[in-house]
Tab-separated table of C-alpha atoms and ligand atoms in Angstrom:
chain	number	residue	atom	x	y	z
A	81	MET	CA	-9.317	-0.787	2.583
A	82	PRO	CA	-7.819	1.842	4.594
A	83	SER	CA	-9.043	5.262	4.745
A	84	GLN	CA	-8.698	7.514	1.581
A	85	GLY	CA	-10.324	10.282	2.664
A	86	ASP	CA	-13.371	9.730	0.222
A	87	ILE	CA	-16.149	10.272	3.208
A	88	SER	CA	-14.429	11.950	5.930
A	89	GLU	CA	-14.594	15.414	4.363
A	90	GLY	CA	-17.670	17.654	2.825
A	91	HIS	CA	-18.247	17.197	-0.563
A	92	ALA	CA	-15.406	14.466	-0.926
A	93	GLY	CA	-17.778	12.246	-2.787
A	94	GLU	CA	-17.647	15.097	-5.835
A	95	ARG	CA	-13.532	14.971	-5.511
A	96	THR	CA	-13.615	11.146	-5.961
A	97	ILE	CA	-11.315	10.291	-9.103
A	98	THR	CA	-13.280	8.551	-11.826
A	99	GLY	CA	-11.073	8.711	-14.467
A	100	ALA	CA	-7.496	8.804	-15.367
A	101	ARG	CA	-5.726	8.829	-18.763
A	102	VAL	CA	-2.974	9.474	-21.062
A	103	VAL	CA	-2.761	11.581	-24.017
A	104	VAL	CA	0.291	11.517	-26.173
A	105	CYS	CA	0.294	14.136	-29.194
A	106	SER	CA	2.746	15.433	-31.566
A	107	PRO	CA	1.781	19.018	-32.892
A	108	GLY	CA	5.395	19.560	-34.104
A	109	ARG	CA	7.226	17.923	-31.113
A	110	ASN	CA	5.929	15.108	-28.731
A	111	PHE	CA	3.948	15.816	-25.598
A	112	VAL	CA	2.358	13.396	-23.087
A	113	THR	CA	-0.717	14.645	-20.555
A	114	LEU	CA	-2.376	13.260	-17.995
A	115	VAL	CA	-6.167	13.927	-17.903
A	116	ILE	CA	-7.722	13.210	-14.348
A	117	GLU	CA	-11.617	13.379	-14.162
A	118	THR	CA	-13.592	13.489	-11.151
A	119	ARG	CA	-17.321	12.461	-10.298
A	120	GLY	CA	-18.369	16.211	-10.074
A	121	GLY	CA	-17.361	16.630	-13.603
A	122	VAL	CA	-14.223	18.928	-12.641
A	123	THR	CA	-11.317	17.720	-14.867
A	124	GLY	CA	-7.513	18.685	-14.249
A	125	ILE	CA	-4.262	17.901	-16.625
A	126	GLY	CA	-0.514	17.762	-16.007
A	127	ASP	CA	2.662	17.562	-18.153
A	128	ALA	CA	4.289	14.497	-18.231
A	129	THR	CA	6.569	15.165	-21.314
A	130	LEU	CA	10.111	13.683	-20.958
A	131	ASN	CA	11.947	14.553	-24.215
A	132	GLY	CA	13.026	11.484	-26.019
A	133	ARG	CA	11.842	9.200	-23.627
A	134	GLU	CA	8.337	9.902	-23.664
A	135	LEU	CA	6.463	6.487	-24.113
A	136	ALA	CA	8.281	5.556	-20.666
A	137	VAL	CA	6.536	8.112	-18.742
A	138	ALA	CA	2.968	7.194	-20.638
A	139	SER	CA	3.556	3.759	-19.640
A	140	TYR	CA	4.277	4.423	-16.137
A	141	LEU	CA	1.075	6.341	-15.733
A	142	GLU	CA	-0.930	4.153	-17.827
A	143	ASP	CA	-0.031	0.739	-16.329
A	144	HIS	CA	1.154	1.570	-12.722
A	145	VAL	CA	-0.070	5.266	-11.423
A	146	CYS	CA	-3.701	5.664	-13.331
A	147	PRO	CA	-5.148	2.222	-11.548
A	148	ASN	CA	-4.302	3.474	-8.282
A	149	LEU	CA	-5.686	6.685	-8.654
A	150	ILE	CA	-9.461	5.584	-8.885
A	151	GLY	CA	-11.599	5.991	-6.270
A	152	ARG	CA	-9.191	8.408	-4.490
A	153	ASP	CA	-10.094	11.928	-3.084
A	154	ALA	CA	-8.445	14.168	-5.762
A	155	GLY	CA	-8.549	16.926	-2.581
A	156	ARG	CA	-5.836	14.715	-0.739
A	157	ILE	CA	-2.908	16.173	-3.247
A	158	GLU	CA	0.114	15.712	-0.687
A	159	ASP	CA	-1.215	12.270	0.599
A	160	ILE	CA	-1.569	11.105	-3.172
A	161	TRP	CA	2.109	12.628	-3.706
A	162	GLN	CA	3.567	10.471	-0.754
A	163	PHE	CA	1.784	7.569	-2.072
A	164	LEU	CA	2.968	7.614	-5.278
A	165	TYR	CA	6.622	8.537	-4.203
A	166	ARG	CA	6.855	6.342	-1.154
A	167	GLY	CA	4.142	3.574	-1.923
A	168	ALA	CA	6.221	2.646	-4.927
A	169	TYR	CA	9.327	1.595	-3.469
A	170	TRP	CA	11.468	2.706	-5.945
A	171	ARG	CA	12.280	6.371	-5.444
A	172	ARG	CA	13.326	9.350	-7.607
A	173	GLY	CA	14.564	9.400	-11.369
A	174	PRO	CA	13.215	11.362	-14.355
A	175	VAL	CA	10.444	9.070	-15.400
A	176	THR	CA	8.818	8.306	-12.029
A	177	MET	CA	8.968	12.211	-10.881
A	178	SER	CA	7.638	13.552	-14.335
A	179	ALA	CA	4.667	10.766	-13.980
A	180	ILE	CA	4.350	12.023	-10.213
A	181	ALA	CA	4.539	15.738	-11.318
A	182	ALA	CA	1.677	15.147	-13.882
A	183	VAL	CA	-0.773	13.812	-11.095
A	184	ASP	CA	0.352	16.351	-8.892
A	185	THR	CA	-0.700	19.192	-11.367
A	186	ALA	CA	-3.624	17.733	-12.591
A	187	LEU	CA	-4.567	17.650	-8.735
A	188	TRP	CA	-3.771	21.338	-8.170
A	189	ASP	CA	-5.639	22.296	-11.409
A	190	ILE	CA	-8.619	20.672	-10.241
A	191	LYS	CA	-8.573	21.884	-6.654
A	192	ALA	CA	-8.277	25.453	-7.862
A	193	LYS	CA	-10.729	24.887	-10.425
A	194	MET	CA	-13.196	23.687	-7.329
A	195	ALA	CA	-12.075	26.647	-5.040
A	196	ASP	CA	-12.760	28.936	-7.989
A	197	MET	CA	-9.388	30.324	-8.187
A	198	PRO	CA	-6.563	30.855	-10.366
A	199	LEU	CA	-3.855	28.228	-9.063
A	200	TYR	CA	-1.326	31.214	-7.750
A	201	GLN	CA	-4.054	32.135	-5.042
A	202	LEU	CA	-4.137	28.592	-3.309
A	203	LEU	CA	-0.134	28.974	-3.110
A	204	GLY	CA	-0.311	32.108	-1.081
A	205	GLY	CA	-1.446	35.115	-3.689
A	206	ARG	CA	0.938	36.704	-5.996
A	207	SER	CA	4.514	38.189	-4.860
A	208	ARG	CA	4.787	39.949	-8.221
A	209	ASP	CA	2.643	41.296	-11.048
A	210	GLY	CA	4.642	39.743	-13.794
A	211	VAL	CA	7.240	37.119	-14.352
A	212	LEU	CA	10.515	38.081	-15.826
A	213	VAL	CA	11.500	35.673	-18.734
A	214	TYR	CA	14.412	35.057	-21.106
A	215	GLY	CA	14.567	34.448	-24.544
A	216	HIS	CA	16.799	32.428	-27.056
A	217	ALA	CA	18.678	34.386	-29.562
A	218	ASN	CA	21.123	32.214	-31.253
A	219	GLY	CA	23.104	32.252	-34.879
A	220	SER	CA	25.579	30.322	-37.077
A	221	ASP	CA	28.296	33.143	-35.727
A	222	ILE	CA	28.380	36.257	-33.998
A	223	PRO	CA	26.649	38.644	-36.572
A	224	ALA	CA	24.013	36.195	-36.897
A	225	THR	CA	23.576	35.966	-33.031
A	226	LEU	CA	23.499	39.663	-32.554
A	227	GLU	CA	20.872	40.310	-35.261
A	228	GLU	CA	18.746	37.633	-33.172
A	229	LEU	CA	19.376	39.499	-29.796
A	230	ALA	CA	18.428	42.818	-31.475
A	231	ARG	CA	14.973	41.186	-32.556
A	232	TYR	CA	14.400	39.936	-29.079
A	233	ARG	CA	14.701	43.444	-27.654
A	234	GLU	CA	12.632	44.584	-30.321
A	235	MET	CA	9.909	42.030	-29.067
A	236	GLY	CA	10.175	43.821	-25.695
A	237	TYR	CA	12.544	40.721	-23.858
A	238	GLU	CA	15.165	42.292	-20.821
A	239	ALA	CA	16.898	38.879	-20.772
A	240	VAL	CA	18.293	36.901	-23.711
A	241	ARG	CA	20.437	33.630	-23.447
A	242	LEU	CA	23.062	33.887	-26.326
A	243	GLN	CA	24.109	30.623	-28.231
A	244	ALA	CA	26.341	30.721	-31.347
A	245	GLY	CA	28.240	28.231	-33.692
A	246	VAL	CA	31.611	27.674	-32.744
A	247	PRO	CA	34.121	28.044	-35.490
A	248	GLY	CA	35.759	25.097	-36.449
A	249	LEU	CA	32.560	22.766	-35.469
A	250	ASP	CA	29.912	22.091	-37.743
A	251	THR	CA	27.202	21.959	-34.765
A	252	ALA	CA	26.946	23.731	-31.174
A	253	TYR	CA	24.729	23.101	-28.786
A	254	GLY	CA	21.624	25.516	-28.796
A	255	VAL	CA	21.975	26.665	-32.440
A	256	SER	CA	19.022	25.667	-34.653
A	257	LYS	CA	17.631	25.682	-37.996
A	258	ASP	CA	14.521	27.702	-37.162
A	259	SER	CA	15.685	30.374	-34.703
A	260	MET	CA	12.443	31.005	-33.244
A	261	PHE	CA	11.195	27.449	-32.786
A	262	TYR	CA	14.321	25.787	-31.527
A	263	GLU	CA	13.598	21.963	-31.102
A	264	PRO	CA	17.159	19.881	-30.644
A	265	ALA	CA	15.019	16.393	-30.820
A	266	GLY	CA	15.376	15.180	-34.286
A	267	ASP	CA	14.983	11.631	-35.948
A	268	ALA	CA	14.218	8.270	-34.565
A	269	LEU	CA	17.932	7.700	-33.777
A	270	PRO	CA	19.869	10.421	-32.367
A	271	GLU	CA	21.860	12.388	-34.511
A	272	GLU	CA	25.870	12.584	-33.580
A	273	GLN	CA	27.377	15.796	-33.272
A	274	ILE	CA	31.268	16.559	-32.766
A	275	TRP	CA	32.239	18.483	-29.793
A	276	ASP	CA	35.670	20.520	-28.897
A	277	THR	CA	35.635	22.355	-25.540
A	278	ARG	CA	38.913	24.050	-26.303
A	279	ALA	CA	37.618	25.440	-29.560
A	280	TYR	CA	34.456	26.692	-27.722
A	281	LEU	CA	36.634	28.216	-24.827
A	282	ARG	CA	38.421	30.242	-27.185
A	283	PHE	CA	35.119	31.682	-28.750
A	284	VAL	CA	32.746	32.185	-26.122
A	285	PRO	CA	34.326	35.370	-24.491
A	286	GLU	CA	34.469	37.241	-27.948
A	287	LEU	CA	30.616	36.481	-28.185
A	288	PHE	CA	29.695	38.188	-25.109
A	289	GLU	CA	32.199	41.061	-25.637
A	290	LYS	CA	30.272	41.810	-28.638
A	291	ALA	CA	26.844	41.507	-27.355
A	292	ARG	CA	27.701	43.838	-24.387
A	293	GLU	CA	29.089	46.287	-27.044
A	294	ALA	CA	25.960	46.174	-29.150
A	295	VAL	CA	23.376	46.379	-26.371
A	296	GLY	CA	24.971	48.194	-23.318
A	297	PRO	CA	25.127	46.917	-19.644
A	298	GLU	CA	21.450	46.836	-18.569
A	299	VAL	CA	20.062	43.898	-20.579
A	300	ALA	CA	20.531	40.725	-18.724
A	301	LEU	CA	22.502	38.257	-20.884
A	302	LEU	CA	22.757	34.214	-20.381
A	303	HIS	CA	24.589	31.642	-21.700
A	304	ASP	CA	24.057	27.555	-21.636
A	305	GLY	CA	27.393	25.635	-21.073
A	306	HIS	CA	24.892	22.396	-21.675
A	307	HIS	CA	27.005	20.093	-19.216
A	308	ARG	CA	30.131	19.940	-21.268
A	309	MET	CA	32.933	21.487	-19.455
A	310	THR	CA	34.831	19.906	-16.536
A	311	PRO	CA	34.781	21.895	-13.408
A	312	GLN	CA	38.243	23.468	-14.096
A	313	GLU	CA	36.942	24.371	-17.639
A	314	ALA	CA	33.935	26.021	-16.204
A	315	ALA	CA	36.007	27.951	-13.797
A	316	LYS	CA	38.030	29.178	-16.245
A	317	LEU	CA	35.114	30.100	-18.714
A	318	GLY	CA	33.578	31.905	-15.545
A	319	ARG	CA	36.272	33.973	-15.099
A	320	ALA	CA	36.931	35.027	-18.718
A	321	LEU	CA	33.145	36.004	-18.725
A	322	GLU	CA	33.208	38.116	-15.653
A	323	PRO	CA	33.889	41.694	-17.532
A	324	TYR	CA	30.664	40.897	-19.453
A	325	ASP	CA	28.450	40.682	-16.511
A	326	LEU	CA	26.433	37.513	-16.868
A	327	PHE	CA	22.933	36.960	-15.505
A	328	TRP	CA	23.958	33.316	-15.478
A	329	LEU	CA	26.158	30.542	-16.894
A	330	GLU	CA	24.184	27.613	-16.909
A	331	ASP	CA	24.905	23.724	-16.633
A	332	ALA	CA	28.423	24.527	-16.562
A	333	THR	CA	29.549	21.053	-15.748
A	334	PRO	CA	27.211	17.765	-14.865
A	335	ALA	CA	25.790	17.921	-11.582
A	336	GLU	CA	25.465	14.202	-10.404
A	337	ASN	CA	28.554	15.105	-8.235
A	338	GLN	CA	27.273	18.272	-6.746
A	339	GLU	CA	30.483	18.895	-4.964
A	340	ALA	CA	32.279	19.580	-8.538
A	341	PHE	CA	31.043	22.966	-8.279
A	342	ARG	CA	33.098	23.866	-5.255
A	343	LEU	CA	35.883	24.381	-7.888
A	344	ILE	CA	33.669	26.726	-10.077
A	345	ARG	CA	32.701	28.481	-7.146
A	346	SER	CA	36.095	29.361	-5.573
A	347	HIS	CA	37.367	30.688	-8.818
A	348	THR	CA	34.577	33.082	-10.409
A	349	THR	CA	32.157	35.290	-9.423
A	350	THR	CA	29.802	34.547	-12.655
A	351	PRO	CA	26.735	33.434	-11.279
A	352	LEU	CA	25.827	29.665	-11.807
A	353	ALA	CA	22.260	28.295	-12.492
A	354	VAL	CA	21.800	24.307	-12.635
A	355	GLY	CA	19.035	22.253	-12.534
A	356	GLU	CA	16.682	21.350	-15.625
A	357	ILE	CA	17.686	17.755	-15.460
A	358	PHE	CA	17.307	17.134	-11.795
A	359	ASN	CA	14.158	15.450	-10.375
A	360	THR	CA	14.352	15.694	-6.621
A	361	ILE	CA	15.534	18.103	-3.726
A	362	HIS	CA	18.239	15.417	-3.050
A	363	ASP	CA	19.772	16.561	-6.164
A	364	CYS	CA	20.516	20.087	-5.095
A	365	ARG	CA	20.838	19.966	-1.449
A	366	THR	CA	24.555	20.295	-1.391
A	367	LEU	CA	24.611	22.921	-4.042
A	368	ILE	CA	21.882	24.904	-2.015
A	369	GLU	CA	23.102	24.458	1.467
A	370	GLU	CA	26.555	24.991	0.539
A	371	GLN	CA	25.576	28.284	-1.655
A	372	LEU	CA	27.433	26.804	-4.799
A	373	ILE	CA	25.029	27.946	-7.025
A	374	ASP	CA	22.618	31.050	-7.517
A	375	TYR	CA	19.814	29.735	-9.501
A	376	ILE	CA	18.259	26.626	-9.193
A	377	ARG	CA	16.413	25.328	-12.590
A	378	ALA	CA	14.269	22.467	-11.602
A	379	THR	CA	10.589	22.928	-13.217
A	380	VAL	CA	7.168	21.543	-12.335
A	381	VAL	CA	7.079	18.452	-14.941
A	382	HIS	CA	10.597	16.983	-13.932
A	383	ALA	CA	10.780	17.687	-10.467
A	384	GLY	CA	7.687	16.362	-8.978
A	385	GLY	CA	5.058	19.090	-9.669
A	386	ILE	CA	4.073	21.903	-7.658
A	387	THR	CA	4.118	20.000	-4.181
A	388	HIS	CA	7.889	18.885	-4.664
A	389	LEU	CA	9.175	22.243	-6.534
A	390	ARG	CA	7.859	24.073	-3.723
A	391	ARG	CA	9.952	22.335	-1.149
A	392	ILE	CA	12.989	22.545	-3.331
A	393	ALA	CA	12.365	26.610	-3.726
A	394	ASP	CA	11.615	26.936	0.007
A	395	LEU	CA	15.315	25.286	0.631
A	396	ALA	CA	16.908	27.533	-1.861
A	397	GLY	CA	15.288	30.320	-0.142
A	398	LEU	CA	16.919	29.618	3.194
A	399	TYR	CA	20.595	30.290	1.165
A	400	GLN	CA	19.613	32.992	-1.102
A	401	VAL	CA	19.101	30.653	-4.078
A	402	ARG	CA	16.520	31.980	-6.643
A	403	THR	CA	14.640	30.029	-8.893
A	404	GLY	CA	15.132	30.181	-12.508
A	405	SER	CA	12.941	27.389	-14.065
A	406	HIS	CA	13.426	25.363	-17.198
A	407	GLY	CA	10.884	26.471	-19.723
A	408	ALA	CA	11.858	24.869	-23.181
A	409	THR	CA	9.799	23.848	-25.993
A	410	ASP	CA	9.725	20.545	-24.695
A	411	LEU	CA	7.927	21.196	-21.748
A	412	SER	CA	4.478	21.624	-22.691
A	413	PRO	CA	2.168	24.829	-22.088
A	414	VAL	CA	0.685	22.697	-19.351
A	415	CYS	CA	3.981	22.811	-17.506
A	416	MET	CA	4.253	26.455	-18.632
A	417	GLY	CA	1.066	27.130	-17.096
A	418	ALA	CA	1.557	25.513	-13.999
A	419	ALA	CA	4.932	27.105	-13.509
A	420	LEU	CA	3.935	30.640	-14.205
A	421	HIS	CA	1.451	30.691	-11.239
A	422	PHE	CA	4.292	29.050	-9.181
A	423	ASP	CA	6.603	31.765	-10.437
A	424	SER	CA	4.070	34.516	-9.685
A	425	TRP	CA	4.153	33.115	-5.967
A	426	VAL	CA	7.551	31.976	-5.093
A	427	PRO	CA	9.163	34.731	-2.934
A	428	ASN	CA	12.667	33.863	-4.090
A	429	PHE	CA	11.805	34.123	-8.253
A	430	GLY	CA	14.792	34.657	-10.128
A	431	ILE	CA	13.632	34.478	-13.869
A	432	GLN	CA	11.854	31.958	-15.910
A	433	GLU	CA	13.032	30.543	-19.061
A	434	TYR	CA	10.437	30.977	-22.024
A	435	MET	CA	10.962	29.137	-25.583
A	436	ARG	CA	8.117	29.868	-27.799
A	437	HIS	CA	5.874	26.852	-28.550
A	438	THR	CA	4.643	26.346	-32.342
A	439	GLU	CA	1.228	27.688	-33.288
A	440	ALA	CA	0.366	24.108	-33.699
A	441	THR	CA	1.372	23.430	-30.069
A	442	ASP	CA	-0.686	26.616	-28.884
A	443	GLU	CA	-3.800	25.427	-30.652
A	444	VAL	CA	-3.749	21.791	-29.076
A	445	PHE	CA	-3.051	23.579	-25.679
A	446	PRO	CA	-5.252	26.625	-25.252
A	447	HIS	CA	-3.739	28.842	-22.591
A	448	ASP	CA	-4.681	32.137	-20.774
A	449	TYR	CA	-0.938	33.135	-20.204
A	450	ARG	CA	0.498	36.055	-22.162
A	451	PHE	CA	3.645	37.732	-22.981
A	452	GLU	CA	3.874	41.531	-22.673
A	453	LYS	CA	7.119	43.572	-22.715
A	454	GLY	CA	9.454	40.977	-21.458
A	455	TYR	CA	7.568	39.257	-18.975
A	456	LEU	CA	4.867	36.725	-18.701
A	457	TYR	CA	1.503	36.919	-16.913
A	458	CYS	CA	-0.501	33.943	-15.788
A	459	GLY	CA	-4.272	34.399	-16.363
A	460	GLU	CA	-7.164	34.720	-13.847
A	461	THR	CA	-9.077	31.662	-14.956
A	462	PRO	CA	-9.700	28.883	-12.134
A	463	GLY	CA	-7.074	26.291	-12.389
A	464	HIS	CA	-3.689	26.716	-13.776
A	465	GLY	CA	-5.574	28.050	-17.191
A	466	VAL	CA	-4.271	25.540	-19.582
A	467	THR	CA	-6.424	22.896	-21.579
A	468	LEU	CA	-6.213	20.256	-24.045
A	469	ASP	CA	-8.266	20.123	-27.360
A	470	GLU	CA	-8.408	16.357	-26.915
A	471	SER	CA	-9.769	15.939	-30.663
A	472	LEU	CA	-7.135	18.143	-32.330
A	473	ALA	CA	-4.484	16.176	-30.424
A	474	ALA	CA	-5.485	13.232	-32.157
A	475	LYS	CA	-4.688	14.404	-35.389
A	476	TYR	CA	-1.034	14.651	-34.462
A	477	PRO	CA	0.059	11.073	-33.569
A	478	TYR	CA	3.479	10.421	-31.522
A	479	GLU	CA	6.527	10.570	-33.707
A	480	PRO	CA	9.424	8.680	-32.336
A	481	LYS	CA	12.286	11.178	-31.900
A	482	GLN	CA	15.426	11.630	-29.740
A	483	LEU	CA	18.068	14.403	-28.469
A	484	PRO	CA	21.299	14.085	-30.210
A	485	VAL	CA	24.282	12.867	-28.916
A	486	ALA	CA	27.692	14.702	-28.639
A	487	ARG	CA	31.191	12.803	-29.289
A	488	LEU	CA	34.669	14.280	-29.254
A	489	LYS	CA	36.751	14.397	-32.382
A	490	ASP	CA	38.252	10.856	-31.501
A	491	GLY	CA	34.486	9.347	-31.101
A	492	THR	CA	34.742	9.333	-27.502
A	493	LEU	CA	31.062	9.872	-26.326
A	494	TRP	CA	30.832	13.244	-24.476
A	495	ASN	CA	27.881	14.982	-22.717
A	496	TRP	CA	25.135	16.859	-25.302
B	30	CS2	C1	17.973	23.480	-22.765
B	30	CS2	C2	16.763	22.648	-23.324
B	30	CS2	O1	16.403	24.917	-22.379
B	30	CS2	C3	17.412	24.804	-21.848
B	30	CS2	O2	18.159	25.502	-21.059
B	30	CS2	O3	19.185	22.954	-21.951
B	30	CS2	O4	16.734	23.205	-24.512
B	30	CS2	C4	17.293	21.165	-23.232
B	30	CS2	O5	18.413	20.863	-24.182
B	30	CS2	C5	16.017	20.565	-23.627
B	30	CS2	O6	15.246	20.722	-22.593
B	30	CS2	C6	16.465	19.077	-23.770
B	30	CS2	O7	14.978	18.243	-24.040
B	31	MG	MG1	19.806	24.289	-20.264
């Protein structure tokens, strides 16, 4: 067998991977977690959650990745990443990259624990004291949304995303029944929602006009278009929102065609953010190199772990594009913990999304990160600072759930 570094470096025997297993649990929502064990007794965990397609990643890991890990040196993070990416022959894609991310995150956790350091130290140390986060204020109409905005301000948030119900539509993206614990995945089969972009475009500027009147100029206000506009519609909205000085307009249009952002960019100075569904650097190369966006939203779990996210951030840094990682509740606390170490280090940091997990989720994933006055702080525990209570997790079995779908009024399937 060609060298896997098992004996070539000091203490490598201790680092030999002796176990790799997947834990699927549903403390309020589904999470997939990979646990890697080493001969020396140090374990690491990584998030592998892909909302609505969880079991595909669990199987990819259990059936195809875990058997390949046994006997390898856990210290060889880069080599294992390359082995899983190139070695599978089939590259990229959310299932593959979430699985690789879970391995990568668990290995960084192990390396940092063995070094007796918090993960950010291994990346190069802190570039900032705290990580600026944005929360989600949403409501069925403008007054309800502004009430939520005031509540977030009281909690200390300096940046808030606003989503509100659109007059004439029963549902709108980002508006939830429980405003604090937003969870879009509903039943075993997707809920069908009706969408009308023109109604939405008529409404959104008023939401931000009223919000600015209410909170003044300083608070950072964000908005998520959730892939629903065409480039021309997005350009029009970006322009209409300019007087209200948004921090960003997110997912203005789908980005499989990265060039689509040229049209939006040429019409508006509203900052643009995209990338929560990206999984590799190739998904955003044109967007970054042509400076078509301001923030790249890829994050640890869906973009190949710390190892790959670092490559994306470094490319972005060349073009003054900053990070703004996805941090919805369908990314587990394990991803959040790792992301916060990344955010504390990355030189071109912008902002981190922070949707609070439920109490049940937090109990299953004890962690040392904490929120204070609009910022999250990663802890000083060696590793990424998040653990998994497996006996508690076992009390919350997997529940089949999928994300909703959106249709236009005539029944045409649209982008949710
Ligand atoms: C959202 C997500 O956080 C965001 O910006 O777009 O809530 C997204 O809808 C979910 O992660 C999908 O699972
Ligand atoms: Mg989003």
